[in-house]
Every structure is written in C-alpha cells, then in structure tokens.
Coordinates of C-alpha atoms in Angstrom, one line a residue:
X2 CA 17.2 34.7 40.5
X3 CA 16.7 32.7 43.7
X4 CA 14.5 35.0 45.9
X5 CA 12.0 35.6 48.3
X6 CA 9.5 38.4 47.3
X7 CA 6.8 40.5 49.6
X8 CA 6.8 44.1 49.9
X9 CA 8.2 45.8 52.7
X10 CA 7.3 48.7 54.6
X11 CA 8.0 50.9 57.8
X12 CA 11.7 51.0 57.8
X13 CA 12.6 47.6 56.1
X14 CA 14.3 46.7 53.1
X15 CA 12.6 44.0 51.0
X16 CA 14.3 41.0 52.1
X17 CA 15.4 38.7 49.6
X18 CA 16.9 35.4 50.1
X19 CA 19.1 33.0 48.8
X20 CA 22.3 31.4 50.6
X21 CA 25.4 31.3 49.1
X22 CA 25.9 27.5 48.7
X23 CA 27.6 25.5 46.5
X24 CA 25.8 22.6 43.9
X25 CA 27.5 20.0 42.0
X26 CA 30.6 19.0 43.1
X27 CA 32.6 22.3 43.6
X28 CA 32.5 24.7 46.4
X29 CA 31.4 28.3 45.8
X30 CA 33.8 30.7 45.4
X31 CA 32.8 34.2 47.6
X32 CA 34.7 36.8 46.4
X33 CA 35.6 40.4 48.9
X34 CA 32.7 42.2 47.0
X35 CA 30.0 39.5 47.7
X36 CA 30.7 39.2 51.5
X37 CA 31.0 43.5 51.7
X38 CA 27.4 43.7 50.0
X39 CA 26.2 41.0 52.2
X40 CA 27.4 43.0 55.2
X41 CA 25.8 46.2 53.5
X42 CA 22.5 44.6 53.3
X43 CA 22.2 43.3 56.8
X44 CA 23.3 46.9 58.0
X45 CA 20.4 48.5 56.3
X46 CA 17.8 45.8 57.2
X47 CA 17.9 43.4 54.8
X48 CA 18.9 39.7 54.6
X49 CA 20.4 37.4 51.8
X50 CA 20.7 38.7 48.5
X51 CA 18.9 36.9 45.3
X52 CA 21.4 34.6 43.8
X53 CA 21.3 31.4 41.4
X54 CA 23.3 28.4 41.5
X55 CA 25.1 27.7 38.4
X56 CA 27.3 24.0 37.5
X57 CA 29.6 24.9 34.9
X58 CA 30.7 22.1 32.4
X59 CA 34.1 21.9 30.6
X60 CA 35.5 20.5 27.4
X61 CA 39.0 21.1 26.0
X62 CA 40.1 20.7 22.3
X63 CA 43.6 20.5 20.7
X64 CA 45.5 20.3 24.2
X65 CA 49.0 20.3 23.5
X66 CA 50.6 16.6 23.9
X67 CA 53.1 16.5 27.0
X68 CA 53.4 12.4 27.1
X69 CA 55.6 10.5 25.2
X70 CA 54.2 7.6 24.1
X71 CA 50.6 8.7 24.6
X72 CA 48.2 11.7 25.0
X73 CA 48.3 14.2 27.9
X74 CA 46.0 12.8 30.8
X75 CA 44.2 16.4 31.5
X76 CA 42.5 18.0 34.6
X77 CA 41.0 21.5 35.3
X78 CA 41.3 23.5 38.3
X79 CA 38.7 26.4 38.5
X80 CA 39.4 29.3 40.6
X81 CA 37.5 32.6 41.8
X82 CA 40.0 35.7 41.5
X83 CA 39.3 38.3 44.2
X84 CA 39.9 41.8 44.5
X85 CA 43.3 42.0 45.2
X86 CA 44.5 39.1 42.4
X87 CA 44.8 36.2 44.6
X88 CA 43.2 33.3 43.1
X89 CA 40.8 31.1 45.4
X90 CA 39.9 27.6 44.3
X91 CA 36.5 26.6 43.8
X92 CA 36.5 23.0 42.2
X93 CA 38.7 20.3 39.9
X94 CA 37.4 18.2 37.0
X95 CA 38.1 14.3 37.0
X96 CA 41.4 13.6 35.2
X97 CA 40.4 12.2 31.5
X98 CA 42.7 9.9 30.7
X99 CA 45.0 9.9 27.2
X100 CA 42.8 12.5 25.6
X101 CA 43.8 15.9 23.6
X102 CA 39.9 17.0 23.7
X103 CA 38.8 16.1 27.1
X104 CA 35.0 16.5 27.9
X105 CA 34.9 16.4 31.6
X106 CA 31.8 14.8 33.3
X107 CA 32.2 16.3 37.0
X108 CA 30.1 19.6 36.7
X109 CA 31.7 22.8 39.2
X110 CA 29.1 24.4 41.2
X111 CA 29.3 28.5 41.6
X112 CA 27.2 31.1 43.1
X113 CA 26.4 33.8 40.5
X114 CA 25.6 37.2 41.7
X115 CA 24.2 39.9 39.1
X116 CA 25.9 42.8 40.9
X117 CA 29.7 41.0 41.2
X118 CA 32.0 41.1 38.3
X119 CA 32.8 37.1 39.4
X120 CA 36.5 36.7 37.4
X121 CA 36.7 32.8 36.8
X122 CA 40.4 31.4 36.3
X123 CA 40.7 28.0 34.3
X124 CA 44.0 26.2 34.4
X125 CA 44.7 22.8 32.6
X126 CA 47.0 20.3 34.0
X127 CA 48.5 17.1 32.5
X128 CA 48.6 14.8 35.5
X129 CA 51.2 12.1 35.5
X130 CA 50.8 8.5 35.4
X131 CA 52.1 8.1 38.8
X132 CA 49.6 9.7 40.3
X133 CA 46.4 8.5 38.6
X134 CA 45.2 6.7 41.6
X135 CA 45.3 9.8 44.3
X136 CA 42.2 11.7 44.7
X137 CA 42.2 14.9 42.5
X138 CA 41.8 17.0 45.4
X139 CA 44.8 15.6 46.9
X140 CA 46.8 16.5 43.6
X141 CA 49.8 18.7 44.1
X142 CA 49.7 21.0 41.1
X143 CA 53.2 21.8 41.2
X144 CA 54.1 18.1 40.6
X145 CA 51.9 18.5 37.6
X146 CA 52.7 19.4 33.7
X147 CA 50.9 22.7 33.4
X148 CA 49.2 22.7 29.9
X149 CA 47.5 26.5 29.6
X150 CA 45.6 28.9 31.2
X151 CA 41.9 30.9 30.6
X152 CA 39.8 33.6 32.4
X153 CA 36.6 35.0 31.9
X154 CA 33.8 37.0 33.9
X155 CA 30.8 34.5 35.0
X156 CA 28.8 37.4 33.6
X157 CA 30.5 36.8 30.0
X158 CA 29.4 33.1 29.8
X159 CA 25.3 33.2 31.0
X160 CA 24.5 36.4 28.8
X161 CA 25.6 34.1 25.7
X162 CA 22.4 32.7 23.9
X163 CA 24.2 29.1 24.1
X164 CA 25.3 29.8 27.5
X165 CA 28.9 28.7 26.2
X166 CA 32.0 30.6 26.2
X167 CA 34.7 29.1 24.1
X168 CA 38.5 30.6 25.6
X169 CA 41.9 30.0 24.1
X170 CA 44.4 28.6 26.7
X171 CA 47.6 30.6 27.1
X172 CA 51.0 30.1 29.1
X173 CA 52.9 32.8 30.7
X174 CA 56.7 32.0 31.7
X175 CA 57.7 34.3 34.8
X176 CA 55.3 37.1 33.6
X177 CA 56.7 37.3 30.0
X178 CA 55.1 37.2 26.8
X179 CA 52.4 34.4 26.3
X180 CA 53.6 31.7 24.5
X181 CA 53.0 31.7 21.0
X182 CA 52.1 28.0 20.4
X183 CA 48.3 27.5 19.7
X184 CA 47.8 25.8 23.3
X185 CA 44.1 24.5 22.5
X186 CA 41.0 25.8 23.5
X187 CA 38.6 25.5 26.8
X188 CA 34.8 25.8 26.4
X189 CA 32.9 26.4 29.4
X190 CA 28.7 25.9 29.7
X191 CA 27.2 27.2 32.2
X192 CA 23.4 25.8 33.3
X193 CA 21.2 27.3 35.9
X194 CA 20.7 24.8 38.8
X195 CA 16.9 23.2 38.4
X196 CA 16.4 24.3 41.9
X197 CA 16.6 27.6 41.3
X198 CA 13.1 27.5 39.2
X199 CA 11.1 25.5 41.6
X200 CA 9.2 27.7 43.5
X201 CA 6.6 27.8 46.4
X202 CA 4.0 31.1 46.8
X203 CA 2.3 31.6 50.0
X204 CA 0.0 33.8 51.5
X205 CA 0.5 33.5 55.0
X206 CA -2.4 34.8 58.0
X207 CA -2.6 35.0 61.5
X208 CA -5.2 35.0 64.0
X209 CA -5.2 36.6 67.7
X210 CA -2.1 38.0 67.9
X211 CA -1.0 39.1 71.4
X212 CA -0.8 43.2 71.8
X213 CA 2.5 44.0 72.2
X214 CA 1.9 48.2 72.5
X215 CA 0.6 50.1 74.9
X216 CA -1.6 52.7 72.8
X217 CA -2.4 50.9 69.6
X218 CA -2.4 47.5 68.4
X219 CA 0.6 45.5 67.1
X220 CA 2.1 46.0 63.8
X221 CA 3.1 42.3 63.3
X222 CA 5.6 41.0 60.2
X223 CA 7.1 37.6 59.5
X224 CA 10.6 36.7 59.3
X225 CA 11.1 33.3 57.5
X226 CA 14.7 31.2 58.8
X227 CA 16.0 28.2 57.8
X228 CA 18.4 25.9 59.8
X229 CA 22.1 25.1 58.9
X230 CA 23.9 22.0 59.1
X231 CA 25.1 23.3 62.5
X232 CA 22.1 24.3 63.8
X233 CA 22.5 28.2 63.4
X234 CA 19.0 29.6 61.9
X235 CA 19.5 32.1 58.8
X236 CA 16.9 34.4 58.2
X237 CA 16.1 34.3 54.1
X238 CA 13.2 36.3 54.3
X239 CA 10.2 38.4 55.7
X240 CA 7.0 40.1 54.9
X241 CA 5.8 43.6 55.0
X242 CA 4.6 45.3 58.6
X243 CA 0.9 45.5 58.9
X244 CA 0.2 48.6 60.5
X245 CA -2.3 48.0 64.2
X246 CA -3.4 44.2 63.1
X247 CA -4.0 41.4 65.4
X248 CA -5.5 39.3 62.5
X249 CA -3.0 40.2 59.8
X250 CA -2.9 38.7 56.3
X251 CA 0.1 39.4 54.4
X252 CA 1.5 39.9 50.6
X253 CA 2.3 36.7 48.8
X254 CA 5.8 35.2 49.9
X255 CA 7.9 33.7 47.3
X256 CA 10.5 30.6 48.3
X257 CA 12.5 28.6 46.2
X258 CA 14.1 24.7 46.6
X259 CA 17.4 26.3 46.2
X260 CA 16.9 28.6 49.0
X261 CA 15.9 25.9 51.6
X262 CA 17.6 22.7 49.9
X263 CA 14.7 20.5 50.3
X264 CA 10.8 20.5 51.2
X265 CA 11.5 18.6 54.6
X266 CA 14.0 20.5 55.8
X267 CA 12.7 23.2 59.1
X268 CA 11.5 26.6 58.5
X269 CA 11.1 28.8 62.0
X270 CA 8.2 31.6 61.2
X271 CA 9.0 34.0 63.5
X272 CA 6.1 36.9 63.8
X273 CA 7.3 40.0 65.5
X274 CA 6.1 43.3 66.4
X275 CA 8.1 45.9 64.6
X276 CA 9.5 48.7 66.4
X277 CA 10.9 51.8 64.9
X278 CA 14.1 51.4 67.0
X279 CA 14.7 48.2 65.3
X280 CA 14.0 46.2 68.7
X281 CA 11.2 44.2 67.8
X282 CA 9.3 42.1 70.0
X283 CA 8.7 38.3 69.3
X284 CA 5.3 37.5 69.4
X285 CA 5.3 34.2 68.9
X286 CA 6.8 31.4 66.3
X287 CA 5.8 28.4 64.1
X288 CA 8.8 25.8 63.4
X289 CA 7.3 23.4 60.3
X290 CA 9.0 22.3 57.0
X291 CA 7.8 23.4 53.9
X292 CA 5.9 20.1 53.3
X293 CA 3.9 20.6 56.5
X294 CA 3.2 24.2 55.2
X295 CA 1.9 22.7 52.2
X296 CA -0.7 20.5 55.0
X297 CA -1.4 23.2 56.7
X298 CA -2.9 25.3 53.3
X299 CA -5.0 21.7 52.2
X300 CA -6.5 21.0 55.6
X301 CA -7.8 24.8 56.4
X302 CA -6.3 24.4 59.9
X303 CA -4.2 26.8 61.8
X304 CA -0.9 26.0 63.6
X305 CA -0.9 27.5 67.1
X306 CA 2.0 30.0 68.0
X307 CA 4.2 29.2 70.7
X308 CA 6.4 31.5 72.3
X309 CA 10.1 30.2 74.0
X310 CA 10.2 30.8 77.8
X311 CA 13.3 30.1 80.2
X312 CA 12.2 27.8 83.3
X313 CA 15.0 27.8 85.5
X314 CA 17.9 26.6 83.5
X315 CA 15.3 24.8 80.6
X316 CA 13.9 26.2 77.6
X317 CA 10.1 25.6 77.4
X318 CA 7.7 26.4 74.3
X319 CA 4.6 28.3 76.1
X320 CA 1.6 27.7 73.3
X321 CA -0.2 30.4 72.4
X322 CA -4.0 31.4 71.5
X323 CA -2.5 32.8 68.3
X324 CA -2.8 30.5 65.0
X325 CA -0.8 30.8 61.9
X326 CA -2.4 30.2 58.8
X327 CA -1.4 29.2 55.0
X328 CA -4.4 31.0 53.0
X329 CA -2.4 29.9 49.5
X330 CA 0.0 27.4 48.4
X331 CA 1.1 27.3 44.7
X332 CA 4.5 25.3 43.6
X333 CA 5.5 26.0 40.2
X334 CA 8.6 26.4 38.0
X335 CA 9.2 30.2 37.3
X336 CA 11.1 31.8 34.8
X337 CA 14.5 33.6 36.1
X338 CA 16.3 36.5 35.4
X339 CA 18.9 34.4 33.3
X340 CA 16.5 32.6 31.1
X341 CA 15.6 36.3 29.9
X342 CA 19.3 37.4 29.3
X343 CA 20.5 33.8 27.8
X344 CA 17.7 34.6 25.5
X345 CA 18.7 37.8 24.1
X346 CA 17.2 40.4 26.6
X347 CA 19.4 43.0 26.8
X348 CA 20.1 45.7 30.0
X349 CA 20.8 48.8 28.0
X350 CA 22.6 51.4 30.5
X351 CA 22.1 54.9 30.7
X352 CA 24.1 57.6 32.8
X353 CA 23.4 61.1 34.2
X354 CA 26.1 63.4 36.0
X355 CA 25.2 66.1 38.3
X356 CA 27.1 69.6 37.5
X357 CA 25.3 71.7 39.8
X358 CA 27.7 74.3 41.5
X359 CA 27.3 72.6 45.1
X360 CA 30.0 70.2 43.8
X361 CA 32.8 72.9 44.0
X362 CA 35.2 74.3 41.7
X363 CA 36.0 71.6 39.5
X364 CA 40.0 72.8 39.6
X365 CA 40.1 72.6 43.3
X366 CA 40.9 69.3 45.4
X367 CA 37.7 70.3 47.8
X368 CA 35.4 69.6 44.6
X369 CA 33.5 66.4 44.4
X370 CA 34.5 66.8 40.7
X371 CA 38.2 67.2 41.2
X372 CA 40.5 65.0 38.6
X373 CA 43.5 64.0 41.1
X374 CA 46.4 63.9 38.6
X375 CA 47.4 61.0 40.6
X376 CA 44.7 58.6 39.1
X377 CA 43.3 58.5 42.2
X378 CA 39.0 58.7 40.8
X379 CA 36.4 60.9 42.5
X380 CA 33.1 59.8 43.9
X381 CA 31.6 60.4 40.4
X382 CA 34.4 58.3 38.7
X383 CA 34.0 55.4 41.2
X384 CA 30.2 55.2 40.6
X385 CA 30.2 55.4 36.9
X386 CA 33.0 52.8 36.8
X387 CA 31.5 50.6 39.2
X388 CA 27.9 50.3 37.6
X389 CA 29.7 50.3 34.6
X390 CA 31.7 47.5 35.0
X391 CA 28.7 44.9 36.1
X392 CA 26.3 46.2 33.4
X393 CA 28.5 46.6 30.2
X394 CA 28.2 42.3 29.8
X395 CA 24.4 42.8 29.7
X396 CA 24.2 45.6 27.0
X397 CA 25.7 44.1 23.2
X398 CA 26.8 47.1 21.7
X399 CA 28.3 48.9 24.8
X400 CA 27.0 52.5 23.5
X401 CA 25.7 54.3 26.6
X402 CA 23.6 57.1 26.5
X403 CA 25.3 60.0 28.8
X404 CA 23.9 62.9 30.2
X405 CA 24.7 66.2 32.5
X406 CA 22.2 68.3 34.5
X407 CA 22.7 71.3 36.3
X408 CA 25.1 73.3 34.2
X409 CA 25.7 76.0 31.4
X410 CA 27.3 74.9 28.4
X411 CA 29.3 77.3 26.9
X412 CA 27.7 80.0 25.2
X413 CA 24.1 79.0 26.4
X414 CA 21.6 78.5 29.2
X415 CA 21.5 76.2 32.0
X416 CA 20.6 73.0 30.9
X417 CA 19.3 70.2 32.8
X418 CA 19.7 67.2 30.6
X419 CA 22.7 67.7 27.9
X420 CA 24.9 65.3 26.2
X421 CA 27.9 64.9 27.8
X422 CA 29.9 64.3 24.7
X423 CA 29.4 67.7 23.5
X424 CA 27.3 66.3 20.7
X425 CA 23.7 68.4 19.8
X426 CA 22.0 65.3 18.9
X427 CA 24.0 62.1 19.5
X428 CA 24.1 61.1 23.2
X429 CA 25.7 57.6 23.3
X430 CA 29.6 57.1 23.9
X431 CA 31.6 54.0 23.3
X432 CA 31.8 51.7 26.6
X433 CA 32.6 52.8 30.0
X434 CA 35.9 54.2 29.1
X435 CA 33.9 56.5 26.8
X436 CA 31.6 57.6 29.3
X437 CA 34.7 58.5 31.8
X438 CA 36.4 60.5 29.0
X439 CA 33.1 62.2 27.9
X440 CA 32.7 63.4 32.1
X441 CA 36.2 64.6 32.1
X442 CA 36.0 66.4 28.5
X443 CA 32.5 67.7 29.9
X444 CA 34.1 69.3 33.2
X445 CA 36.3 71.5 31.0
X446 CA 33.5 72.6 28.6
X447 CA 30.3 73.5 31.2
X448 CA 30.1 76.1 33.8
X449 CA 28.6 74.5 36.8
X450 CA 24.9 76.2 37.8
X451 CA 22.1 74.5 39.3
X452 CA 19.1 73.9 40.3
X453 CA 19.2 70.3 40.9
X454 CA 16.4 69.1 38.4
X455 CA 15.9 65.2 38.3
X456 CA 12.7 65.5 36.1
X457 CA 14.2 66.4 32.4
X458 CA 16.8 63.5 32.7
X459 CA 14.2 61.0 34.1
X460 CA 11.6 61.9 31.1
X461 CA 14.5 61.7 28.7
X462 CA 15.2 58.1 29.8
X463 CA 11.7 57.2 29.9
X464 CA 11.1 58.1 26.4
X465 CA 13.9 55.9 25.3
X466 CA 12.3 53.1 26.8
X467 CA 9.0 53.7 25.6
X468 CA 10.1 53.5 22.1
X469 CA 11.7 50.5 23.1
X470 CA 8.2 48.9 23.8
X471 CA 6.5 50.4 20.9
X472 CA 9.1 48.5 18.6
X473 CA 8.3 45.3 20.6
X474 CA 12.1 45.0 21.6
X475 CA 13.1 42.8 24.6
X476 CA 15.0 45.5 26.7
X477 CA 15.4 46.8 29.8
X478 CA 16.9 50.0 30.5
X479 CA 19.0 51.0 33.7
X480 CA 19.3 55.0 34.4
X481 CA 21.9 55.7 36.9
X482 CA 21.9 59.3 38.6
X483 CA 25.0 60.6 40.3
X484 CA 24.2 63.4 42.5
X485 CA 25.4 65.7 45.6
X486 CA 22.7 67.6 46.1
X487 CA 19.0 68.2 47.4
X488 CA 16.5 68.4 44.1
X489 CA 14.2 71.0 43.8
X490 CA 11.9 69.8 41.5
X491 CA 10.5 67.0 43.7
X492 CA 6.9 66.8 43.0
X493 CA 8.0 66.6 39.0
X494 CA 10.4 63.9 39.6
X495 CA 7.3 61.9 41.1
X496 CA 5.2 62.5 38.3
X497 CA 8.3 61.7 36.1
X498 CA 8.7 58.3 37.9
X499 CA 4.9 57.7 38.1
X500 CA 4.4 57.9 34.2
X501 CA 8.0 55.8 34.0
X502 CA 6.8 52.9 36.4
X503 CA 4.7 51.1 33.6
X504 CA 7.9 51.1 31.4
X505 CA 11.3 48.7 31.3
X506 CA 13.1 50.6 33.2
X507 CA 14.9 51.0 36.5
X508 CA 16.6 54.2 38.0
X509 CA 19.8 54.2 40.3
X510 CA 20.4 56.8 42.4
X511 CA 24.0 57.2 43.8
X512 CA 24.5 60.0 46.3
X513 CA 27.9 61.8 46.8
X514 CA 29.2 64.1 49.3
X515 CA 27.6 64.9 52.7
X516 CA 24.2 66.3 51.5
X517 CA 21.0 65.5 53.2
X518 CA 19.6 63.0 51.1
X519 CA 16.2 62.8 52.9
X520 CA 14.3 63.4 49.6
X521 CA 16.4 60.8 47.7
X522 CA 14.9 58.3 50.3
X523 CA 11.4 59.5 49.4
X524 CA 12.1 58.9 46.0
X525 CA 13.3 55.1 46.9
X526 CA 9.8 53.4 48.1
X527 CA 11.8 50.9 49.8
X528 CA 10.0 52.2 53.3
X529 CA 6.5 52.0 52.2
X530 CA 5.8 55.6 50.9
X531 CA 3.9 55.6 47.9
X532 CA 5.1 57.6 45.2
X533 CA 2.3 59.5 43.9
X534 CA 1.7 62.2 41.1
X535 CA 0.3 65.5 41.0
X536 CA -3.1 64.1 39.9
X537 CA -3.2 61.3 42.3
X538 CA -1.8 58.6 40.6
X539 CA 0.1 55.9 42.1
X540 CA 3.6 54.6 40.9
X541 CA 2.7 51.0 39.2
X542 CA 5.9 49.6 40.8
X543 CA 9.1 50.9 42.6
X544 CA 11.6 51.6 39.8
X545 CA 14.3 53.5 42.2
X546 CA 16.8 52.2 44.5
X547 CA 19.1 54.9 46.4
X548 CA 22.3 54.8 48.0
X549 CA 24.6 57.2 49.6
X550 CA 27.8 56.5 49.1
X551 CA 29.0 57.1 52.9
X552 CA 26.6 54.8 54.1
X553 CA 29.6 51.9 54.8
X554 CA 32.6 53.4 56.2
X555 CA 35.5 53.2 53.7
X556 CA 33.8 50.4 51.5
X557 CA 32.2 52.4 48.8
X558 CA 32.7 49.3 46.4
X559 CA 29.6 47.3 48.9
X560 CA 27.7 50.0 48.5
X561 CA 27.4 50.3 44.5
X562 CA 27.1 46.4 44.4
X563 CA 24.0 46.2 47.0
X564 CA 22.6 48.7 44.8
X565 CA 22.7 46.5 41.8
X566 CA 21.4 43.8 43.8
X567 CA 17.8 44.6 43.6
X568 CA 18.0 45.0 39.9
X569 CA 17.1 41.5 38.6
X570 CA 14.0 41.7 40.7
X571 CA 12.7 44.8 39.5
X572 CA 13.2 43.3 35.9
X573 CA 11.4 40.5 36.8
X574 CA 8.6 42.1 38.2
X575 CA 8.2 44.1 35.0
X576 CA 8.6 41.0 32.9
X577 CA 6.1 38.8 34.9
X578 CA 3.7 41.6 35.4
X579 CA 3.3 41.6 32.0
X580 CA 3.4 38.5 31.1
X581 CA 6.3 38.9 28.9
X582 CA 8.3 35.6 27.7
X583 CA 11.8 35.0 26.9
X584 CA 12.3 34.8 23.4
X585 CA 12.8 31.0 22.4

C-alpha cells in the first residue's frame, strides 16, 4: 500500500497518505463509500488513507461475431458500480479490428482501497465501421452493438496468485433472463503500479524552534503536503508530536512516488506547535522537492524555516533562526500489502459478539439486539456484514470462527467465550451469512448476562494465531469485537493485548449504542498511550483499532470502512518487523 508511516501521539491519528489519482489511461472511479471514509478520517484528525494504484489489462476470447462480412471490432468499457447501483465510467480500451479474441493494449487505471468492496462492471461492444475514425472517448455506446457484460469485485482479482480473473460474458434483455448463448470470456489482469513500491524513508530534525507556549516548551510536529495542479496544498503525512522539545528529532516517515508524483514536485514541510483544542500554531515551514531534501541529507546542512507574514497586501517570508535537517534519506523498493496477498498470504476473519444484559431484551424494539421483522439490520448485524463483506475475499475457505461473550447458555453458567453456532467443539461457521444466522440463533438460545470481559475472546483468538505461527503458515488474523458496554477487565485485557502484539493478529472493536467508550480509546493506542501489562511489559505494536458507530451521523458504513483502512498498515508492520517475505 502506498503510505506514510510515523508514530502519532497527543490527539492525532496516524496520518497515512496517497491521494486518489488515476494511472495509465483511465480515470479513477471513486465510490460513495470511498468519499465517506475520506470525510471520516479527516474528521478524526487523519489525512489520506493508504491506497495502491492498479493497472488493469484486458483480453477476451470467443466473442460473439456480430459482423456479416468480417469479425467483430471489440472495445471494452469499464465502470465502477456505486452504492446506489449506478455506473460511473472509469475508462475505455482501444478498438481492436476484426478479432473475436482481442488483447487490448490500453491499460485502465483504478485506485485500490482495501477497506471498500469496489464492484467493477465490464461491457464489451462491437464498434461499427463508420465510427472507426472517432476517438474512443467520443463514441456513443447506444450506437454500437452490445456483445456482453461481466462484473466482479476488484478484490477478487488482486487476491489471485496470477492476479488475473476470467469472467463469462452475459447479456440480459430488459431485465429478463440472461442470454443462454456462449458470449465468450473476458480476462482481467491487475498489476500494481511501480510507483507504489518506490519509497523514501526520512528522519527529520529541527533546531532552535521558537517557543510558542507560556509555561513550557513547544510540542512540535511536522505536516508534509504536496501541491496539486491547481495550486492547492494537500496534506499527505504527519509525524508524531514531540513534547516540550525545541530541538526535536522525529521517528522515520515513509513517502512513495505514488503519493508525490515525482521527486521534483514541491513538498511543503510545516512545523506546528500542538494544541489540544486542535488550533495548532505554525512555527515555520520549508518548501522543497524530494530531490532537494535528498541533497540536504548528503550535504549535512540545514534549511532555515520561514514564516509567511502579511505586509500590506503582500505576503512575505520571514526567515527564521530555526533549521530543518534531514538526518536520514533512504530510497528503496518496498514490498506492499498486495505483494503478500497475491502470493498466497491470507487474512482470516474471526468475530466476537457482546451478549451482555446492557444490550436490552432482544424481544423489544429498543434493544440493540432486536431483530426487526421488516429486515432492517441492527447495529450488530451491520457491523458483521460490512466488515465481513470486505474481509471474505482474503480468506480462501470462508470459514469464520464466531463467538459470543457475556451470556448464559441454556442450563449453564455465564460464559465469556462460547461458540456462536451452539457447538461444543467447533467455532467455525460458513461464510458471512453463516455468521448472521448463528448470531440470530444464539439470541434464542442464551440469556443475556454480564459482566463485559474481553480477555477470554482475545486469548482464544491469540491461541489460534499462535498455532498458525508454529506451523509456519502465511496467515494473518483479524478479530472483530462488537460491543455496547464498558469493559470490566481492563487490566486483563491489556495483558492479553500485550501477549497478542507479538502475533499475526489485529483487533477491530466497534462500539454500538450510547455507552461511554473512554476505555476503548485507551486500548486503541493511536493517541500515544502505551498498552502495558501488569508486569510492566509494553505491547510490541498497536494491534487495536476502535470506532463508535455513532461517530459519523447517518453514515455507519464510513465508520466501518475507516476502521478497516488501517489494517493493511498493521499487517505490513508485523510482516516487515519479522522479515517475513511473500511466498514465491
């Protein structure tokens, strides 16, 4: 994934970058969910999310011949299917003359987002001879002969070892049954744009910063922005906050060429003094391209910060005593999330559901567990469905361990980790619908109780992850916990998280209802609090992400997808810290 990595404390979420831009000849199709996630991350203090640029190559075989005296002249149009079912065109191939087995040369660029299911639709047309001199972008499709249509999710392509997927073309007439004829096949190959992998790792240092605080020293952090073609600056990365430090040195940040476009494109490095109210003071800034930052490193010289100052109607730059140094600059080619996924590494989905009494009587409409006869999903069902729909593409057998906690099964004591399907020995269910069915069934077979304990389900998930490590499998596990309450085993949960931080495991927590979730924020170490066990051991990495579903009014989907957006970064942190390479 194309991202910028740095620790982030004192009120800011880790900022990861990658503007949504097109590559190749096609435009980028952005879904409603993509826009919603961007809005959500910005509202929580983040910037752009990780993404990868993908080039799609198309070929077809055994197309239907619609010409009398020659073969068809095919062209393919690619669409992104939006949440409301409408299609947004993102690119067209060229026209291949006289061929039923075309291999198109033009590649179509799309931006891949892990956290969103990106549905693509491919429509193949035979272009009439009289239109061959018309540029493909100007062709009116209703004047061409329709050969067939295929669709898939982008995730279905990028998770294949060959990074290609062959689809049968279909044709429907006025929403009727599909054409029974063999209309041919369309093969889609997805290749990650090379710029996604070339990165520059830098360590920045400043000296003699101006003190902006009255009773202590400044708390500086850096924000790195790029300039767009229309002159607008877009933040793409930020460092952590250094407390009470006028000569700070920050943790490494990583930028890739995908984010900035070129080493000669200008970057603005703004140094701010952190304020808890969100109104950060600009201390000074440096504007230079990446190529000049590289020269600063090798020269060992600093660059003076400047402060933009209004003088009358003009803006002048006041040069400051403060200087910016580039302590480290290393350009390299890095493995990406898709490198692992396309070579057989899997994400295994697990889920744990809160059945404590604070959810309310499931038979009453005001309960968080109420199953609406109209089919309207409750918050638990939405979280299961929306997270599961994304992760299912990365789990080959689609068998998901599913547990409940905080309830009393029939004729038994309160359990804080019981199999959702009612089985004594087997916790796995078949697919997302299997999870949904097991959840509804459990509501009829358990009595809601309490208290709310996370430790047992985390330890159970960690045991499965540890067994995978022992057998040298290339698997990474994702535990989704959906809860309504305040946990009562905070220290035990911290102990479990510290142990689990060494394993291939991430934990996603979704808070539903109106409870006070302050303790969940403690478990999510984005604000700089260290997760420490009772013995004093600190978690080796942050493996928890938490969101309350009420954070974005009327758009729960963006909450869930924003939760998933950080997962590829956690995955890469684990793999790289242990020097685990993708299977060849």
